[in-house]
Amino acid sequence: MTRAAVAASYGSSDVIEIVDVDLPEPSEGEVLIAVKAIGVNPFDYKSYSGSFGTDASKLPMALGSEASGIVVASGGAVEGPAGPIAVGDEVIVSGHTGTYADTILAPARFVFPKPAELDWEVAAGVLAVAGTAYDALESVGVESGDTLLVHGAAGGVGSVVTQLAVARGATVIGTARRQNHDALRAYGAEPVEYGDGLIDRVRAAAPKGIDAAIDAVGTDEAVDVSLELLTDRARLVTMAAFGRAAADGFLAVGGPESMKRRRLASPTLLEQAGAGVFEVTVAKTFPLADAARAHAELQSAHPRGKFVLIP
């Protein structure tokens, strides 16, 4: 038996309920994990908002796709993407639906070793943002010597995009609210404030032009400025403005190829996180029972960084 947060219907965050769920013993290739922390992502509330449809057969809807915890049982000899998994291992679960719970049963293909350098809260939120950031950088081929424009550079994904791009040797111009500019400078980026006049501020910060752009916010401003500044639309990628990408002929991440690329990169990204190549900031933690409040706050103005649930 486990406590889990589920969406009982479609709607706003108040449809989330805490329920008891029976868990079977692990079958071959599965592990049972006592959860220590759970990453919260925008996709979690979009899944029951109606953005992807309102199929009643999916209700009650399990929530969450990432967590950290300790393996407490396994279905025989279990092998994950990074090697064998044993009872007592500290692990990260990424890509498995239903992590909003105090105990989860997960296929081993979604389970990775937790770097010892990461605490439970950071570990719970690292792979979703890091995988998306890596995917975006690979999609537009960011490399040493490039000048990269990052929209939403202080956000969960944008901050990792910024750090990984700087580590590759790129010059990063990052849009953000003024209160987050010092954080971007600490990452090695040149911050600019979004809003009226953004294109002029970017041109002033990058007088030789920009080579690629990554949109982590999905606004028309971000897309329009990027299209105006770039000579090659194949070097603009969004993780939010999917309609604009289809209409204007630039890239969007999130399809099957994206998922494959992120999964293959996960062991390396965890090594980099453990080694301090990039950091993930935890903005706030909530008890699992307050998942609805966490979702409501995530959809409004909130501190920079990831939200995490604690069972």
Tab-separated table of C-alpha atoms in Angstrom, residues 25 42 75-76 104 117 122 125 175 189 216 260 262 282 296 298:
chain	number	residue	atom	x	y	z
A	25	GLU	CA	5.466	-7.286	-5.418
A	42	PRO	CA	4.745	22.015	-15.545
A	75	GLY	CA	12.232	-8.673	-9.057
A	76	GLY	CA	15.323	-10.865	-9.207
A	104	ILE	CA	6.679	3.418	-6.266
A	117	GLU	CA	27.072	14.530	-4.224
A	122	VAL	CA	18.062	18.088	-6.021
A	125	GLY	CA	14.419	17.231	-9.961
A	175	THR	CA	16.600	36.793	-20.980
A	189	ALA	CA	25.949	34.418	-19.110
A	216	ALA	CA	12.106	27.988	-22.856
A	260	LYS	CA	15.495	8.695	-26.894
A	262	ARG	CA	17.482	12.365	-23.320
A	282	VAL	CA	15.400	23.865	-5.473
A	296	ALA	CA	-1.159	26.300	-7.963
A	298	LEU	CA	4.002	26.827	-9.832
